[in-house]
Tab-separated table of C-alpha atoms in Angstrom:
chain	number	residue	atom	x	y	z
A	688	MET	CA	-6.620	7.650	19.339
A	689	LEU	CA	-3.584	5.486	18.690
A	690	ASP	CA	-0.225	5.936	20.382
A	691	ILE	CA	2.825	3.788	21.084
A	692	LYS	CA	4.449	3.091	24.447
A	693	SER	CA	7.559	0.909	24.771
A	694	GLY	CA	6.885	-0.634	21.368
A	695	VAL	CA	3.245	-1.485	22.136
A	696	LEU	CA	0.406	0.004	20.115
A	697	ARG	CA	-2.359	1.461	22.256
A	698	ARG	CA	-5.822	2.816	21.563
A	699	ASN	CA	-7.081	5.257	24.171
A	700	LYS	CA	-4.127	4.263	26.402
A	701	GLN	CA	-5.054	0.555	26.284
A	702	ALA	CA	-2.949	-1.974	24.349
A	703	VAL	CA	-4.590	-3.266	21.193
A	704	GLU	CA	-5.071	-7.023	20.970
A	705	GLN	CA	-1.753	-8.850	21.122
A	706	ILE	CA	-1.116	-12.181	19.364
A	707	LYS	CA	2.629	-12.537	19.670
A	708	SER	CA	4.798	-14.142	17.017
A	709	LYS	CA	7.980	-15.981	17.967
A	710	ASN	CA	9.493	-15.025	14.613
A	711	VAL	CA	11.231	-11.916	15.901
A	712	GLY	CA	14.675	-10.511	15.235
A	713	LYS	CA	16.869	-8.338	17.407
A	714	SER	CA	16.079	-4.772	18.407
A	715	PHE	CA	16.326	-2.126	15.687
A	716	GLY	CA	19.734	-0.483	15.553
A	717	SER	CA	18.014	2.881	15.127
A	718	PRO	CA	14.337	3.874	14.976
A	719	PRO	CA	12.770	2.515	11.766
A	720	LYS	CA	11.891	5.251	9.278
A	721	ILE	CA	10.142	3.086	6.682
A	722	VAL	CA	6.709	1.455	6.655
A	723	ILE	CA	6.043	-1.467	4.293
A	724	ILE	CA	2.425	-2.175	3.318
A	725	HIS	CA	1.429	-5.788	2.591
A	726	PHE	CA	-1.731	-7.731	1.908
A	727	THR	CA	-2.168	-11.044	3.703
A	728	ALA	CA	-3.476	-12.948	0.646
A	729	GLY	CA	-5.882	-14.556	3.102
A	730	GLY	CA	-9.076	-14.331	5.107
A	731	SER	CA	-9.330	-12.614	8.463
A	732	ALA	CA	-6.660	-10.620	10.248
A	733	ARG	CA	-6.966	-13.046	13.160
A	734	SER	CA	-6.180	-16.044	10.947
A	735	SER	CA	-3.034	-14.297	9.716
A	736	ALA	CA	-2.002	-13.250	13.245
A	737	ASN	CA	-2.570	-16.819	14.445
A	738	TRP	CA	-0.373	-18.079	11.600
A	739	PHE	CA	2.410	-15.704	12.632
A	740	ALA	CA	2.132	-17.150	16.173
A	741	SER	CA	1.943	-20.768	15.046
A	742	ALA	CA	4.759	-23.184	15.818
A	743	ALA	CA	4.385	-24.449	12.244
A	744	ASN	CA	5.448	-21.039	10.911
A	745	THR	CA	9.177	-20.520	11.338
A	746	ASN	CA	10.003	-17.783	8.837
A	747	SER	CA	7.454	-14.960	8.726
A	748	SER	CA	5.847	-12.310	10.892
A	749	ALA	CA	4.702	-8.688	10.775
A	750	HIS	CA	4.340	-5.985	13.360
A	751	VAL	CA	0.573	-5.622	12.952
A	752	VAL	CA	-2.361	-7.008	10.988
A	753	ILE	CA	-5.333	-4.755	10.242
A	754	GLU	CA	-8.777	-6.282	9.724
A	755	ARG	CA	-11.206	-5.050	7.074
A	756	ASP	CA	-13.243	-3.299	9.781
A	757	GLY	CA	-10.171	-1.364	10.967
A	758	SER	CA	-9.429	-3.378	14.100
A	759	ILE	CA	-5.722	-3.976	14.711
A	760	ILE	CA	-3.823	-6.956	16.122
A	761	GLN	CA	-0.183	-6.483	17.089
A	762	CYS	CA	2.154	-9.432	16.552
A	763	VAL	CA	5.636	-7.935	17.094
A	764	SER	CA	6.831	-5.014	19.198
A	765	PHE	CA	7.724	-1.933	17.173
A	766	GLU	CA	11.110	-2.029	18.903
A	767	LYS	CA	11.946	-5.429	17.362
A	768	ILE	CA	12.642	-6.564	13.820
A	769	ALA	CA	9.836	-8.582	12.193
A	770	TRP	CA	10.277	-10.938	9.252
A	771	HIS	CA	7.947	-9.393	6.687
A	772	ALA	CA	10.096	-8.067	3.837
A	773	GLY	CA	12.222	-11.053	2.807
A	774	LYS	CA	14.861	-10.477	0.158
A	775	SER	CA	14.408	-6.811	-0.650
A	776	THR	CA	16.144	-3.643	-1.797
A	777	TRP	CA	15.320	0.053	-1.756
A	778	GLY	CA	17.897	2.574	-2.894
A	779	SER	CA	21.110	1.804	-1.021
A	780	LEU	CA	19.317	-0.376	1.550
A	781	SER	CA	19.320	-4.146	1.285
A	782	GLY	CA	17.272	-6.437	3.517
A	783	LEU	CA	14.428	-4.107	4.510
A	784	ASN	CA	13.405	-6.105	7.603
A	785	GLN	CA	16.080	-4.329	9.624
A	786	TYR	CA	14.907	-0.852	8.574
A	787	SER	CA	11.123	-1.056	8.464
A	788	ILE	CA	7.774	-1.658	10.157
A	789	GLY	CA	5.585	-4.268	8.456
A	790	ILE	CA	1.833	-3.581	8.221
A	791	GLU	CA	-0.332	-6.424	6.922
A	792	LEU	CA	-3.829	-5.636	5.613
A	793	ALA	CA	-6.350	-8.479	5.587
A	794	ASN	CA	-6.997	-8.773	1.854
A	795	TRP	CA	-6.989	-11.601	-0.692
A	796	GLY	CA	-5.136	-9.579	-3.324
A	797	ALA	CA	-5.513	-10.902	-6.880
A	798	LEU	CA	-8.751	-12.781	-7.524
A	799	LYS	CA	-9.422	-15.736	-9.782
A	800	GLY	CA	-11.830	-15.696	-12.684
A	801	ALA	CA	-12.726	-13.423	-15.565
A	802	GLY	CA	-15.314	-10.924	-16.687
A	803	GLY	CA	-17.864	-10.340	-13.949
A	804	ASP	CA	-17.220	-13.631	-12.150
A	805	TRP	CA	-14.409	-13.300	-9.597
A	806	VAL	CA	-13.657	-15.468	-6.556
A	807	ASN	CA	-11.125	-15.102	-3.741
A	808	GLY	CA	-8.647	-17.700	-2.520
A	809	ALA	CA	-11.367	-19.366	-0.427
A	810	GLY	CA	-13.597	-19.785	-3.486
A	811	GLN	CA	-16.033	-17.085	-2.350
A	812	ARG	CA	-17.587	-14.901	-5.032
A	813	VAL	CA	-16.515	-11.257	-4.950
A	814	THR	CA	-19.191	-8.986	-6.389
A	815	ASN	CA	-17.451	-5.616	-6.375
A	816	PRO	CA	-13.738	-6.067	-7.066
A	817	PHE	CA	-11.231	-3.487	-8.226
A	818	ILE	CA	-10.408	-4.178	-11.876
A	819	GLY	CA	-6.867	-3.280	-12.825
A	820	VAL	CA	-3.390	-4.329	-13.907
A	821	HIS	CA	-0.438	-4.509	-11.564
A	822	ARG	CA	2.272	-2.126	-12.745
A	823	ASN	CA	4.831	-4.969	-12.555
A	824	GLY	CA	2.548	-7.430	-14.340
A	825	ASN	CA	-0.109	-9.588	-12.703
A	826	PRO	CA	0.713	-12.696	-10.634
A	827	ASN	CA	-0.511	-14.862	-13.524
A	828	GLY	CA	1.928	-13.147	-15.887
A	829	SER	CA	-0.718	-11.186	-17.783
A	830	ARG	CA	-0.915	-7.453	-18.361
A	831	THR	CA	-4.663	-7.311	-18.851
A	832	PRO	CA	-7.144	-6.118	-16.197
A	833	ILE	CA	-8.035	-8.656	-13.513
A	834	GLY	CA	-10.019	-8.504	-10.277
A	835	TRP	CA	-8.478	-7.485	-6.952
A	836	GLU	CA	-10.132	-7.312	-3.543
A	837	ILE	CA	-10.844	-3.723	-2.530
A	838	TYR	CA	-9.583	-2.186	0.719
A	839	PRO	CA	-12.511	-0.929	2.847
A	840	GLU	CA	-12.321	2.675	3.968
A	841	ALA	CA	-12.323	1.659	7.657
A	842	GLN	CA	-9.192	-0.418	7.068
A	843	PHE	CA	-7.563	2.357	5.038
A	844	ASP	CA	-8.343	4.907	7.770
A	845	ALA	CA	-6.908	2.658	10.497
A	846	ALA	CA	-3.674	2.243	8.548
A	847	VAL	CA	-3.417	6.031	8.108
A	848	GLU	CA	-3.930	6.523	11.857
A	849	LEU	CA	-1.305	3.877	12.609
A	850	VAL	CA	1.289	5.565	10.393
A	851	ALA	CA	0.574	8.856	12.176
A	852	ALA	CA	1.393	7.148	15.491
A	853	LEU	CA	4.569	5.663	14.001
A	854	ARG	CA	5.599	9.098	12.736
A	855	ALA	CA	5.085	10.585	16.198
A	856	SER	CA	7.114	7.851	17.923
A	857	TYR	CA	9.839	7.022	15.411
A	858	GLY	CA	9.882	9.734	12.767
A	859	VAL	CA	8.703	7.456	9.955
A	860	ASP	CA	9.134	9.330	6.678
A	861	THR	CA	8.754	6.702	3.927
A	862	ILE	CA	5.860	4.417	2.952
A	863	LEU	CA	6.467	1.616	0.454
A	864	GLY	CA	4.664	-1.440	-0.823
A	865	HIS	CA	6.116	-4.929	-0.740
A	866	ASP	CA	5.945	-4.667	-4.536
A	867	ASP	CA	8.279	-1.640	-4.385
A	868	ILE	CA	11.064	-3.467	-2.541
A	869	ALA	CA	10.682	-6.924	-4.171
A	870	PRO	CA	9.097	-6.126	-7.552
A	871	THR	CA	9.934	-9.397	-9.304
A	872	ARG	CA	8.280	-11.648	-6.737
A	873	LYS	CA	5.644	-9.683	-4.772
A	874	TRP	CA	2.390	-7.963	-5.756
A	875	ASP	CA	1.182	-6.508	-2.466
A	876	PRO	CA	-0.523	-4.226	-1.745
A	877	GLY	CA	-1.362	-4.134	-5.467
A	878	PRO	CA	-3.343	-1.789	-7.699
A	879	ALA	CA	-6.452	-1.755	-5.495
A	880	PHE	CA	-4.458	0.106	-2.818
A	881	ASP	CA	-4.193	3.793	-3.687
A	882	MET	CA	-0.670	4.411	-2.432
A	883	ALA	CA	-0.532	8.057	-3.521
A	884	ARG	CA	-3.743	8.848	-1.630
A	885	PHE	CA	-2.458	6.924	1.382
A	886	ARG	CA	0.850	8.806	1.466
A	887	SER	CA	-0.923	12.127	1.073
A	888	ARG	CA	-3.246	11.407	3.991
A	889	ALA	CA	-0.538	9.900	6.192
A	890	PHE	CA	1.939	12.726	5.628
A	891	GLY	CA	-0.504	15.616	5.350
A	892	ASP	CA	-1.106	18.188	2.650
A	893	ARG	CA	1.778	18.294	0.180
A	894	ARG	CA	0.907	21.791	-0.994
A	895	ASP	CA	2.014	23.801	2.036
A	896	ASP	CA	4.874	25.355	0.033
A	897	GLY	CA	3.111	25.591	-3.306
A	898	ALA	CA	1.453	23.100	-5.592
A	899	ASN	CA	3.352	20.517	-7.609
A	900	ILE	CA	0.470	20.265	-10.052
A	901	VAL	CA	0.130	19.708	-13.788
A	902	LEU	CA	-2.982	20.017	-15.941
A	903	VAL	CA	-4.268	17.787	-18.711
A	904	ASN	CA	-3.564	19.517	-22.027
A	905	ALA	CA	-5.792	17.538	-24.369
A	906	PRO	CA	-9.036	19.153	-25.633
A	907	ASN	CA	-10.467	15.734	-26.547
A	908	GLY	CA	-9.487	14.165	-23.227
A	909	LEU	CA	-6.567	12.005	-22.146
A	910	ASN	CA	-6.426	8.287	-21.431
A	911	MET	CA	-4.960	7.291	-18.074
A	912	ARG	CA	-3.424	3.830	-18.164
A	913	ALA	CA	-2.556	1.153	-15.621
A	914	GLY	CA	1.149	1.334	-16.505
A	915	PRO	CA	3.737	3.339	-18.456
A	916	GLY	CA	2.935	2.370	-22.049
A	917	LEU	CA	0.249	1.964	-24.679
A	918	ASP	CA	0.057	-1.772	-24.005
A	919	PHE	CA	-1.404	-1.120	-20.553
A	920	ALA	CA	-5.157	-0.994	-20.044
A	921	ILE	CA	-7.017	2.318	-20.058
A	922	ILE	CA	-8.403	2.840	-16.550
A	923	ALA	CA	-9.903	6.337	-16.905
A	924	SER	CA	-10.518	9.120	-19.405
A	925	LEU	CA	-9.431	12.513	-18.046
A	926	LYS	CA	-10.992	15.809	-19.068
A	927	ASP	CA	-8.988	18.684	-20.478
A	928	LYS	CA	-7.472	20.859	-17.720
A	929	ALA	CA	-8.017	18.178	-15.044
A	930	PRO	CA	-5.476	18.728	-12.200
A	931	LEU	CA	-2.890	15.999	-11.653
A	932	GLU	CA	-0.128	15.492	-9.098
A	933	PRO	CA	3.005	13.829	-10.567
A	934	ILE	CA	4.350	11.068	-8.312
A	935	GLY	CA	6.725	9.168	-10.597
A	936	GLN	CA	8.176	8.926	-14.094
A	937	ASN	CA	9.189	6.202	-16.532
A	938	GLY	CA	10.649	7.717	-19.695
A	939	VAL	CA	7.973	9.915	-21.324
A	940	TRP	CA	5.263	8.486	-19.053
A	941	LEU	CA	4.186	10.157	-15.798
A	942	GLU	CA	2.623	8.360	-12.844
A	943	VAL	CA	0.018	10.764	-11.498
A	944	SER	CA	-2.712	11.188	-8.929
A	945	VAL	CA	-5.977	12.658	-10.157
A	946	LEU	CA	-7.065	15.362	-7.716
A	947	ASP	CA	-10.625	15.958	-6.583
A	948	ALA	CA	-12.256	19.372	-5.971
A	949	ALA	CA	-10.572	19.565	-2.555
A	950	GLY	CA	-7.139	18.913	-4.072
A	951	LEU	CA	-6.894	15.377	-2.654
A	952	PRO	CA	-5.847	12.279	-4.637
A	953	LYS	CA	-8.778	10.120	-5.744
A	954	ALA	CA	-7.141	7.789	-8.297
A	955	THR	CA	-3.718	7.007	-9.711
A	956	GLY	CA	-2.391	5.898	-13.079
A	957	TRP	CA	-0.056	6.769	-15.953
A	958	VAL	CA	-0.331	9.446	-18.666
A	959	HIS	CA	1.893	10.524	-21.549
A	960	SER	CA	3.855	13.634	-20.561
A	961	HIS	CA	3.259	15.256	-23.966
A	962	TYR	CA	-0.381	15.836	-23.001
A	963	VAL	CA	0.119	17.676	-19.705
A	964	LYS	CA	1.344	21.172	-18.876
A	965	ALA	CA	2.412	23.016	-15.733
A	966	GLY	CA	-0.468	24.126	-13.525
């Protein structure tokens, strides 16, 4: 079980591994309510934590790095500002470092290659990537499906548990991606990270006060796309009457989570609002 004491993350009352970064700002003016999810665009969590601690690195850090197996390294106290967001905006807030906790997930992000032959930044072949299009356009400027490293379930679960501890200690109520707060220059955590599913698990069942659900209204099925428009790739074909949870809107296009038999999000994408109806 994770908890936080005096800004230090603990598992079963023992501090998780600490690799301290010197790139630390002042104490938060008030408890941070926002979590920002990043990918490291690199190899192991330890290599990223060591980079944050390196004397050669003078301008970046994060509060924690989570390895693919779910192990966590803390680099900055949760009571101090880390330098993870850079130039960023969300609503009326500008400069998200001073309002947020930065969580880095060990993950290469976008892969290089095409078809069934994808390699990560170290040149290692990736045999089972996520194929998709970033909603803001891919790092290479394309809007066609490319490979992305998947996030293992153990890593996903550890991040969910961490956010629960941050909620208990600081009242965190918002989870964003780096690509939400700096959409013209960042792509993390990217399309392989199911943000809707993550938020649902981190914040609990959203249907306590009644379901915000729509149903597919298309007898021949409905295409779900990677972005809000016909130029985006089709990522799934949804059956008539399939339950969906709306999570965003862009004109006539709805960003939705597809719900499984238990009512939990299993995939996200975009559908045309003309082909859905209230549940």
